[in-house]
Short mmCIF file of C-alpha atoms in Angstrom, two decimals:
data_model
loop_
_atom_site.label_atom_id
_atom_site.label_comp_id
_atom_site.label_asym_id
_atom_site.label_seq_id
_atom_site.Cartn_x
_atom_site.Cartn_y
_atom_site.Cartn_z
CA MET H 54 51.44 -71.95 30.27
CA ASP H 55 51.95 -68.28 30.54
CA LEU H 56 50.35 -67.68 27.14
CA VAL H 57 47.25 -69.66 28.26
CA GLU H 58 47.00 -67.66 31.52
CA ARG H 59 47.27 -64.33 29.56
CA ALA H 60 44.61 -65.59 27.12
CA ILE H 61 42.33 -66.48 29.99
CA SER H 62 42.78 -63.16 31.75
CA ALA H 63 42.07 -61.28 28.53
CA GLU H 64 38.82 -63.23 28.02
CA ARG H 65 37.81 -62.49 31.58
CA ALA H 66 38.38 -58.82 31.20
CA ARG H 67 36.36 -58.84 27.85
CA THR H 68 33.56 -60.78 29.40
CA SER H 69 33.42 -58.42 32.49
CA ALA H 70 33.26 -55.47 30.10
CA ASP H 71 30.44 -57.09 28.11
CA ALA H 72 28.60 -57.80 31.34
CA ALA H 73 29.00 -54.22 32.54
CA ARG H 74 27.58 -52.89 29.16
CA VAL H 75 24.62 -55.30 29.46
CA GLY H 76 24.00 -54.13 32.96
CA ASP H 77 24.07 -50.57 31.94
CA ALA H 78 21.62 -51.22 29.05
CA LEU H 79 19.19 -52.95 31.38
CA SER H 80 19.34 -50.06 33.82
CA ALA H 81 18.68 -47.64 31.02
CA VAL H 82 15.56 -49.62 29.96
CA GLY H 83 14.35 -49.51 33.53
CA ARG H 84 14.70 -45.73 33.63
CA ILE H 85 12.91 -45.32 30.31
CA ARG H 86 9.99 -47.44 31.57
CA GLU H 87 9.74 -45.34 34.70
CA GLU H 88 9.54 -42.15 32.71
CA ALA H 89 7.00 -43.74 30.27
CA ALA H 90 4.87 -44.57 33.24
CA LYS H 91 5.19 -41.04 34.66
CA ALA H 92 4.34 -39.56 31.33
CA LYS H 93 1.25 -41.87 30.98
CA ALA H 94 0.18 -41.02 34.47
CA ALA H 95 0.58 -37.17 33.78
CA LEU H 96 -1.38 -37.38 30.55
CA ASP H 97 -4.17 -39.39 32.24
CA SER H 98 -4.43 -36.54 34.87
CA GLY H 99 -4.28 -33.79 32.24
CA ASN H 100 -0.85 -32.56 33.12
CA ARG H 101 0.56 -32.08 29.66
CA SER H 102 3.66 -30.14 30.73
CA GLU H 103 4.74 -32.94 33.14
CA ALA H 104 4.13 -35.52 30.43
CA ASP H 105 6.22 -33.49 28.00
CA ALA H 106 9.07 -33.31 30.62
CA ALA H 107 8.88 -37.14 31.25
CA TYR H 108 9.02 -37.92 27.44
CA ARG H 109 12.12 -35.59 27.12
CA ARG H 110 13.87 -37.39 29.96
CA MET H 111 13.20 -40.71 28.20
CA LEU H 112 15.25 -39.46 25.27
#
């Protein structure tokens, strides 16, 4: 029984770490989209330096 409990605990820990990585990746995608929108708005208004800065932040 102890072996089963340890296996379940290990699987829960792994799943939790995977979920955290997925959450971090989704957060990064959101930030990239925000910067892309800022860059587009800056380009549309003719502010090339702000667009360049937004593109650099995306990277």
